[in-house]
Amino acid sequence: MKTIRNERYQESYDVETLDNGLRVVIWHKPGYARSLFMMATPLGAMDICQVDEHGTQCVYPAGIAHFLEHKMFEKKDRDVMDDFSRMGASVNAFTSYGETAYYFSTSEDVREPLNLLLDFVQDLDISDASVEKEKGIIVSELNMYLQMSDNRLLMETYKSLFHEHPLKYDIGGDEESVRSITRTQLEECYARNYHPSRMMLVAVSGRDPEEIMAIIKENQRRKTFSPRQNWRRKPLCEPDEVVRAHHAFEMEITTPKIAVAYKLKPVSDVHARMRQEWCLRLAQDLWFSSMNEDYQKWLDEGVISDFVGADADLGEDYGVLLFYTESEKTPQFESLIDELIRRMQEEPVSARQLDQLKHRYYGQSVRTLNSFDDIAIGYIRSAFAGYDYLEAMDVIETITPQEVSEACRCIVPQRKAVVIVNPKKK
C-alpha cells in the first residue's frame, strides 16, 4: 500500500490497486469506533451510450443503472439487508447521474459485513420473473417522484434545456424505458461496468489499514473474473439552443414555483471545468444571496421566498446554471434573474466579498473531513473524474475576481429556459 499524507488537513489514506484491478482506498481515522465502506462503479444515469477502445457502442434504456442498483440486493436464497442488520451494520445504496454506490457503516467488527459487501456487489443473481416484478416497483417509485413539485420542477427544467443529453431523463428513467429493460441488457451492463477494474472501494475507519486490506485481499483471492472490458460513457454533442424557452404546467400546490436556467458550454478539461464551476458558484453567492444588499428587499417584496436557491453544474458535454424559488411573482423573478446576469457580466467582483466566501468555503471543506460519508463520496467522485480530492479543496483559494467575471461572461442570455409550476385551477 502507498500512504498519501496531506499536511495541511492532517489527513492520510492508503491506496492500492489489486491484481484484478480493484482500487482500494483506506482513509484512516484513528480513535473512531465507526467504520464506513463504500463500493462504487462509474455507471450512472448518464451512461446510456457507452463505447469501448475499439469504438464499439452499446446503447441502454434510460434508468438501467438505477434498475441494476435495485436488483443487486435481491438474492434467491436470502435478503441482503437482513444479513447486514444481523451483523450490526446499516446498509444502503444510491444511483446518481455519474455513479452507483453501495455502502454500509458499523461500530462492530468489520470482517463479516465487509465480506458481504464485496460478495453481493460482485454477484448479479436475477431471473426473468424477478426483472419483470421489479419494473412495477420502479415505475411506482417514478410516479411518486412525479407528484413531488420540487423534483418535477427540476426534471422539466432539464427537459427544457437538453435535446439529446441523458440529463433530460430522471435518474430512474421513465415508465417506457423501465418497462423495456430486459434481463439480458442488465447482465451485459453489469458485466461491462461491475468488473473490479472499473470499481473502487473506499474505507473510512479507525481500524488498522493493514487489517482491512488483508480482509479485502483474502476475499478477492477466492474469486475469478472475466477479462477486463474498457467501456466508458460516450460524450454527446448537444446543440447550443434550448429545447423550449418557456414551459408551464399545473400541480396540486398552493404557490407557484419557478426555475430560470441557462445552458452553458461544456468544458472538456477536468481542472479547467472545476475552476469554472467554482467561479460560477461564487458568482451566484455574491449576487444571489444575502451578500447582495438587495436580497432582503426581494424577500420583503415577495419576489423570492424561503424556498430559494441556485446551482452550477459543468460536465465534459453539458453545462447548467440554475436559479429557482417559490413565488406568486414569477414574471418579476424572471426579470430579476435577467438583471442579475447582466450585472454579473458587467460589474466588477468585490475582492473583499470574494475573500469572505473563500474563508466560508474553506471552513465547510474542513468540516466535511469529519463526515465519513462525505469523505467516501467526495473521494470516489473526484477519482472517477480524474482529480485529487484534497487538492481540489484548495482550488477556490487561487480564484481571482477577474476569473469570476470571465466565467460569468460565458453565460449566453439567449440560451435560457424558464419553467413554472402553477397551482391547479379550481
Coordinates of C-alpha atoms in Angstrom, one line a residue:
M1 CA 0.0 0.0 0.0
K2 CA 1.1 3.6 -0.7
T3 CA 0.3 6.1 2.0
I4 CA -0.8 9.6 1.0
R5 CA -0.4 12.3 3.6
N6 CA -1.8 15.8 3.4
E7 CA -0.1 18.0 5.9
R8 CA -2.4 21.0 5.6
Y9 CA -5.5 19.0 6.5
Q10 CA -3.6 16.5 8.7
E11 CA -5.3 13.6 6.9
S12 CA -3.8 10.4 5.5
Y13 CA -5.0 7.4 3.5
D14 CA -3.6 4.3 1.9
V15 CA -4.1 3.3 -1.7
E16 CA -3.5 0.1 -3.6
T17 CA -4.8 -1.4 -6.9
L18 CA -5.3 -5.2 -6.6
D19 CA -4.3 -7.7 -9.2
N20 CA -7.8 -7.8 -10.5
G21 CA -7.9 -4.0 -11.0
L22 CA -10.0 -3.1 -7.9
R23 CA -8.8 0.2 -6.5
V24 CA -8.8 0.2 -2.7
V25 CA -8.6 3.4 -0.6
I26 CA -8.4 3.2 3.2
W27 CA -8.8 6.5 4.9
H28 CA -7.5 6.1 8.5
K29 CA -9.4 7.9 11.3
P30 CA -7.5 6.9 14.5
G31 CA -9.7 6.9 17.6
Y32 CA -13.0 6.4 15.8
A33 CA -15.1 3.4 16.6
R34 CA -17.2 3.8 13.5
S35 CA -16.3 2.4 10.1
L36 CA -17.8 3.1 6.7
F37 CA -17.2 1.1 3.5
M38 CA -18.4 2.3 0.1
M39 CA -18.0 0.3 -3.2
A40 CA -18.8 2.2 -6.4
T41 CA -18.7 2.0 -10.2
P42 CA -18.7 5.0 -12.6
L43 CA -22.0 3.7 -14.0
G44 CA -24.7 6.4 -13.6
A45 CA -27.9 7.7 -15.2
M46 CA -25.9 9.4 -17.9
D47 CA -24.4 6.2 -19.1
I48 CA -27.0 5.4 -21.7
C49 CA -24.5 5.1 -24.5
Q50 CA -21.1 3.6 -23.9
V51 CA -18.1 2.9 -26.1
D52 CA -15.0 0.7 -25.8
E53 CA -11.5 1.3 -27.0
H54 CA -12.3 -0.1 -30.4
G55 CA -15.2 2.3 -31.0
T56 CA -17.9 -0.4 -30.4
Q57 CA -21.0 1.2 -29.0
C58 CA -23.7 -0.2 -26.7
V59 CA -27.0 1.7 -26.0
Y60 CA -29.1 1.1 -22.9
P61 CA -32.6 2.3 -21.9
A62 CA -32.7 5.2 -19.6
G63 CA -32.7 4.1 -15.9
I64 CA -30.7 0.9 -16.3
A65 CA -28.1 1.9 -13.7
H66 CA -30.8 2.5 -11.2
F67 CA -32.5 -0.7 -12.1
L68 CA -29.3 -2.6 -11.5
E69 CA -28.9 -1.0 -8.1
H70 CA -32.4 -2.4 -7.2
K71 CA -31.5 -5.9 -8.4
M72 CA -28.2 -6.1 -6.6
F73 CA -29.8 -6.5 -3.2
E74 CA -32.0 -9.4 -4.4
K75 CA -30.7 -12.9 -4.0
K76 CA -32.6 -16.1 -4.5
D77 CA -31.8 -17.6 -1.0
R78 CA -31.7 -14.6 1.3
D79 CA -32.3 -10.9 1.9
V80 CA -29.0 -8.9 1.9
M81 CA -30.3 -6.1 4.0
D82 CA -31.4 -8.5 6.7
D83 CA -27.9 -10.1 6.7
F84 CA -26.3 -6.7 7.3
S85 CA -28.7 -5.9 10.1
R86 CA -27.9 -9.2 11.8
M87 CA -24.2 -8.2 11.7
G88 CA -25.0 -4.8 13.4
A89 CA -24.4 -2.9 10.1
S90 CA -26.6 -0.4 8.3
V91 CA -26.5 -0.8 4.5
N92 CA -27.7 1.4 1.7
A93 CA -27.1 2.4 -1.9
F94 CA -27.7 5.2 -4.4
T95 CA -27.5 5.9 -8.1
S96 CA -26.6 9.4 -9.3
Y97 CA -26.0 10.7 -12.8
G98 CA -22.3 9.8 -12.5
E99 CA -22.0 6.7 -10.3
T100 CA -23.7 3.8 -8.5
A101 CA -22.5 3.2 -4.9
Y102 CA -23.2 0.6 -2.2
Y103 CA -22.2 1.2 1.4
F104 CA -22.5 0.2 5.0
S105 CA -21.5 1.6 8.3
T106 CA -20.9 -0.1 11.6
S107 CA -19.3 0.3 15.0
E108 CA -18.9 -3.5 15.3
D109 CA -16.3 -5.8 13.8
V110 CA -15.9 -5.1 10.0
R111 CA -14.8 -8.5 8.7
E112 CA -18.2 -10.1 8.2
P113 CA -20.1 -7.1 6.7
L114 CA -17.1 -6.2 4.5
N115 CA -17.0 -9.7 3.0
L116 CA -20.8 -9.4 2.5
L117 CA -20.4 -6.1 0.7
L118 CA -17.8 -7.5 -1.6
D119 CA -19.7 -10.7 -2.2
F120 CA -23.1 -9.3 -3.1
V121 CA -21.8 -6.4 -5.3
Q122 CA -19.7 -8.9 -7.2
D123 CA -22.5 -11.3 -7.9
L124 CA -25.6 -10.5 -10.0
D125 CA -28.4 -13.0 -9.3
I126 CA -31.5 -12.3 -11.4
S127 CA -34.2 -14.1 -13.2
D128 CA -36.7 -13.1 -15.9
A129 CA -39.5 -13.2 -13.3
S130 CA -37.7 -11.0 -10.8
V131 CA -36.8 -8.5 -13.5
E132 CA -40.5 -8.2 -14.6
K133 CA -41.6 -7.8 -10.9
E134 CA -39.0 -5.0 -10.4
K135 CA -40.4 -3.0 -13.3
G136 CA -43.7 -2.4 -11.4
I137 CA -41.8 -1.4 -8.3
I138 CA -39.6 1.1 -10.1
V139 CA -42.5 2.6 -12.1
S140 CA -44.4 3.2 -8.9
E141 CA -41.4 4.9 -7.4
L142 CA -41.0 7.1 -10.5
N143 CA -44.7 8.0 -10.4
M144 CA -44.3 9.0 -6.7
Y145 CA -41.5 11.4 -7.7
L146 CA -43.7 12.9 -10.4
Q147 CA -46.1 14.0 -7.6
M148 CA -43.3 16.0 -5.9
S149 CA -43.3 19.5 -7.2
D150 CA -39.7 20.3 -6.4
N151 CA -38.5 17.2 -8.3
R152 CA -40.9 17.8 -11.1
L153 CA -39.7 21.4 -11.5
L154 CA -36.1 20.3 -11.8
M155 CA -36.9 17.5 -14.3
E156 CA -39.0 19.7 -16.5
T157 CA -36.1 22.3 -16.5
Y158 CA -33.6 19.7 -17.7
K159 CA -36.1 18.6 -20.4
S160 CA -36.4 22.3 -21.5
L161 CA -32.6 22.6 -21.8
F162 CA -31.5 19.3 -23.4
H163 CA -32.3 17.8 -26.8
E164 CA -30.2 14.6 -26.5
H165 CA -28.3 14.6 -23.3
P166 CA -29.4 11.9 -20.7
L167 CA -29.9 14.7 -18.1
K168 CA -33.3 15.1 -19.7
Y169 CA -34.3 11.8 -18.0
D170 CA -34.9 11.1 -14.4
I171 CA -32.2 9.0 -12.8
G172 CA -34.6 6.1 -12.8
G173 CA -35.6 6.7 -16.4
D174 CA -39.3 6.8 -17.3
E175 CA -42.1 4.3 -17.5
E176 CA -41.4 3.4 -21.1
S177 CA -37.7 2.9 -20.7
V178 CA -38.0 0.9 -17.5
R179 CA -40.6 -1.4 -19.0
S180 CA -38.3 -2.0 -22.0
I181 CA -35.3 -3.2 -19.9
T182 CA -34.5 -6.9 -20.3
R183 CA -32.6 -9.4 -18.2
T184 CA -30.0 -9.7 -21.0
Q185 CA -29.4 -6.0 -21.0
L186 CA -29.0 -5.9 -17.2
E187 CA -26.5 -8.8 -17.4
E188 CA -24.5 -7.2 -20.2
C189 CA -24.5 -3.8 -18.5
Y190 CA -23.4 -5.5 -15.2
A191 CA -20.5 -7.4 -16.9
R192 CA -19.2 -4.2 -18.5
N193 CA -19.4 -1.9 -15.5
Y194 CA -19.1 -4.0 -12.4
H195 CA -15.8 -5.6 -13.2
P196 CA -13.3 -5.0 -10.3
S197 CA -11.1 -2.9 -12.7
R198 CA -14.0 -0.5 -13.1
M199 CA -14.8 -0.2 -9.4
M200 CA -13.4 1.4 -6.3
L201 CA -13.7 0.5 -2.6
V202 CA -13.2 3.3 -0.1
A203 CA -13.0 2.6 3.6
V204 CA -13.1 5.3 6.3
S205 CA -12.3 3.7 9.6
G206 CA -10.4 3.9 12.8
R207 CA -9.3 0.3 12.4
D208 CA -5.8 -0.8 11.3
P209 CA -5.5 -0.3 7.5
E210 CA -3.3 -3.4 7.2
E211 CA -6.1 -5.5 8.8
I212 CA -8.7 -4.1 6.5
M213 CA -6.6 -4.6 3.4
A214 CA -5.9 -8.2 4.4
I215 CA -9.7 -8.9 4.6
I216 CA -10.2 -7.4 1.2
K217 CA -7.3 -9.3 -0.4
E218 CA -8.4 -12.6 1.1
N219 CA -11.9 -12.1 -0.3
Q220 CA -10.7 -11.2 -3.8
R221 CA -8.2 -14.2 -4.0
R222 CA -11.2 -16.6 -3.7
K223 CA -12.8 -15.2 -6.9
T224 CA -12.2 -15.3 -10.6
F225 CA -13.4 -12.7 -13.0
S226 CA -13.9 -12.5 -16.7
P227 CA -11.3 -10.5 -18.8
R228 CA -11.4 -6.7 -18.3
Q229 CA -13.6 -4.6 -20.5
N230 CA -12.7 -1.0 -21.1
W231 CA -16.1 0.8 -21.5
R232 CA -16.8 4.4 -20.9
R233 CA -19.7 6.8 -21.4
K234 CA -19.7 8.3 -24.9
P235 CA -19.8 12.2 -24.7
L236 CA -22.7 13.7 -26.7
C237 CA -22.7 16.7 -29.0
E238 CA -25.6 18.7 -27.6
P239 CA -27.0 21.7 -29.7
D240 CA -26.4 25.1 -28.2
E241 CA -30.0 26.2 -28.2
V242 CA -32.6 25.1 -25.6
V243 CA -35.5 22.8 -26.4
R244 CA -38.1 25.2 -25.1
A245 CA -37.7 28.8 -23.8
H246 CA -40.8 28.8 -21.7
H247 CA -42.8 25.9 -20.2
A248 CA -45.6 25.9 -17.6
F249 CA -47.7 23.2 -16.1
E250 CA -50.0 22.7 -13.1
M251 CA -49.8 20.6 -10.0
E252 CA -51.6 20.3 -6.6
I253 CA -49.7 23.1 -4.9
T254 CA -50.6 26.4 -3.3
T255 CA -47.9 28.8 -4.5
P256 CA -46.2 28.8 -8.0
K257 CA -42.6 27.6 -8.3
I258 CA -40.2 28.9 -11.0
A259 CA -36.8 27.9 -12.3
V260 CA -34.7 30.0 -14.6
A261 CA -31.8 28.0 -16.2
Y262 CA -29.0 28.8 -18.7
K263 CA -27.5 26.2 -21.0
L264 CA -23.7 26.6 -20.8
K265 CA -20.9 25.4 -23.0
P266 CA -19.3 22.2 -21.6
V267 CA -15.6 22.2 -20.5
S268 CA -13.6 19.1 -21.6
D269 CA -10.6 19.6 -19.3
V270 CA -11.4 18.5 -15.8
H271 CA -9.2 21.0 -14.0
A272 CA -10.5 24.0 -16.1
R273 CA -14.0 22.7 -15.6
M274 CA -13.6 22.6 -11.8
R275 CA -12.3 26.2 -11.7
Q276 CA -15.1 27.5 -13.9
E277 CA -17.7 25.7 -11.9
W278 CA -16.3 27.2 -8.7
C279 CA -16.3 30.7 -10.3
L280 CA -19.9 30.4 -11.3
R281 CA -21.0 29.2 -7.8
L282 CA -19.0 32.0 -6.2
A283 CA -20.8 34.5 -8.5
Q284 CA -24.2 33.1 -7.5
D285 CA -23.2 33.5 -3.9
L286 CA -22.1 37.1 -4.5
W287 CA -25.1 38.2 -6.4
F288 CA -28.0 35.9 -5.4
S289 CA -27.6 35.6 -1.6
S290 CA -27.7 37.8 1.5
M291 CA -24.3 39.1 0.4
N292 CA -26.3 41.2 -2.1
E293 CA -27.8 44.3 -0.3
D294 CA -30.9 43.9 -2.4
Y295 CA -31.6 40.4 -1.2
Q296 CA -33.8 41.4 1.8
K297 CA -35.8 43.7 -0.4
W298 CA -36.6 40.8 -2.8
L299 CA -37.8 38.8 0.2
D300 CA -39.9 41.7 1.5
E301 CA -41.5 42.2 -1.9
G302 CA -42.3 38.5 -2.2
V303 CA -40.2 38.1 -5.4
I304 CA -38.3 35.3 -3.6
S305 CA -39.2 33.2 -0.5
D306 CA -37.5 30.8 1.9
F307 CA -37.7 28.2 -0.9
V308 CA -34.9 29.7 -3.0
G309 CA -31.6 28.5 -4.3
A310 CA -29.1 28.4 -7.1
D311 CA -26.6 25.9 -8.6
A312 CA -24.0 25.5 -11.3
D313 CA -23.0 22.2 -12.8
L314 CA -20.5 21.6 -15.6
G315 CA -19.5 18.4 -17.3
E316 CA -17.5 17.3 -20.3
D317 CA -20.6 17.5 -22.5
Y318 CA -23.1 19.7 -20.6
G319 CA -23.4 22.8 -18.5
V320 CA -26.2 24.3 -16.4
L321 CA -26.6 27.5 -14.4
L322 CA -29.8 27.4 -12.3
F323 CA -31.9 29.7 -10.2
Y324 CA -35.2 28.9 -8.5
T325 CA -37.8 30.0 -6.0
E326 CA -41.4 29.8 -4.8
S327 CA -43.3 33.0 -5.5
E328 CA -46.5 34.5 -6.7
K329 CA -44.5 37.0 -8.7
T330 CA -42.9 34.7 -11.3
P331 CA -42.6 37.4 -14.0
Q332 CA -40.7 39.6 -11.6
F333 CA -38.4 36.7 -10.6
E334 CA -37.5 36.1 -14.2
S335 CA -36.8 39.8 -14.7
L336 CA -34.7 39.8 -11.5
I337 CA -32.5 36.9 -12.8
D338 CA -32.1 38.6 -16.2
E339 CA -30.9 41.8 -14.4
L340 CA -28.6 39.7 -12.2
I341 CA -27.0 38.0 -15.2
R342 CA -26.3 41.4 -16.8
R343 CA -24.7 42.7 -13.6
M344 CA -22.6 39.5 -13.1
Q345 CA -21.2 40.1 -16.6
E346 CA -20.7 43.9 -16.4
E347 CA -19.9 44.9 -12.9
P348 CA -16.6 44.1 -11.1
V349 CA -16.4 41.5 -8.4
S350 CA -15.6 42.7 -4.9
A351 CA -12.3 41.3 -3.8
R352 CA -13.3 41.7 -0.2
Q353 CA -16.5 39.8 -0.6
L354 CA -14.8 37.1 -2.6
D355 CA -12.3 36.6 0.2
Q356 CA -15.2 36.2 2.7
L357 CA -16.7 33.5 0.6
K358 CA -13.3 31.7 0.3
H359 CA -13.0 31.6 4.1
R360 CA -16.5 30.3 4.4
Y361 CA -16.0 27.5 1.8
Y362 CA -12.6 26.6 3.4
G363 CA -14.4 26.1 6.8
Q364 CA -17.1 24.0 5.1
S365 CA -14.4 21.9 3.4
V366 CA -12.6 21.2 6.7
R367 CA -15.9 20.2 8.4
T368 CA -16.6 17.6 5.6
L369 CA -13.5 15.8 6.8
N370 CA -15.3 14.9 9.9
S371 CA -18.1 13.2 7.9
F372 CA -17.3 9.6 6.8
D373 CA -20.0 9.7 4.1
D374 CA -18.7 13.0 2.7
I375 CA -15.1 11.6 2.5
A376 CA -16.1 8.4 0.8
I377 CA -18.4 10.1 -1.8
G378 CA -16.1 13.0 -2.3
Y379 CA -13.1 10.8 -2.9
I380 CA -14.9 8.4 -5.3
R381 CA -16.3 11.2 -7.4
S382 CA -13.0 13.0 -7.6
A383 CA -11.2 9.8 -8.6
F384 CA -13.7 8.9 -11.2
A385 CA -13.5 12.4 -12.6
G386 CA -9.7 12.4 -12.6
Y387 CA -8.6 14.9 -10.0
D388 CA -7.2 14.7 -6.4
Y389 CA -9.8 15.0 -3.7
L390 CA -7.9 17.1 -1.2
E391 CA -6.1 19.3 -3.7
A392 CA -9.5 20.2 -5.2
M393 CA -10.5 21.7 -1.9
D394 CA -7.6 24.2 -2.3
V395 CA -8.6 25.4 -5.8
I396 CA -11.0 28.0 -4.6
E397 CA -8.2 29.9 -2.8
T398 CA -6.5 30.7 -6.1
I399 CA -9.5 32.0 -7.9
T400 CA -9.4 35.8 -8.7
P401 CA -12.1 38.3 -9.1
Q402 CA -11.2 38.6 -12.8
E403 CA -11.7 34.8 -13.2
V404 CA -15.2 35.0 -11.7
S405 CA -16.1 37.9 -14.1
E406 CA -14.7 36.0 -17.1
A407 CA -16.7 32.9 -16.2
C408 CA -19.9 35.0 -16.0
R409 CA -19.3 36.4 -19.4
C410 CA -19.7 32.8 -20.8
I411 CA -23.4 32.9 -19.9
V412 CA -25.4 33.4 -23.1
P413 CA -28.8 35.1 -22.1
Q414 CA -30.5 33.7 -25.2
R415 CA -29.8 30.1 -24.0
K416 CA -32.3 30.5 -21.2
A417 CA -35.2 28.2 -20.2
V418 CA -37.9 29.2 -17.8
V419 CA -40.2 26.6 -16.2
I420 CA -43.1 27.4 -13.9
V421 CA -45.2 25.1 -11.8
N422 CA -48.6 26.7 -11.3
P423 CA -51.4 25.7 -8.8
K424 CA -54.2 23.8 -10.4
K425 CA -57.1 25.9 -11.3
K426 CA -60.2 25.2 -9.2

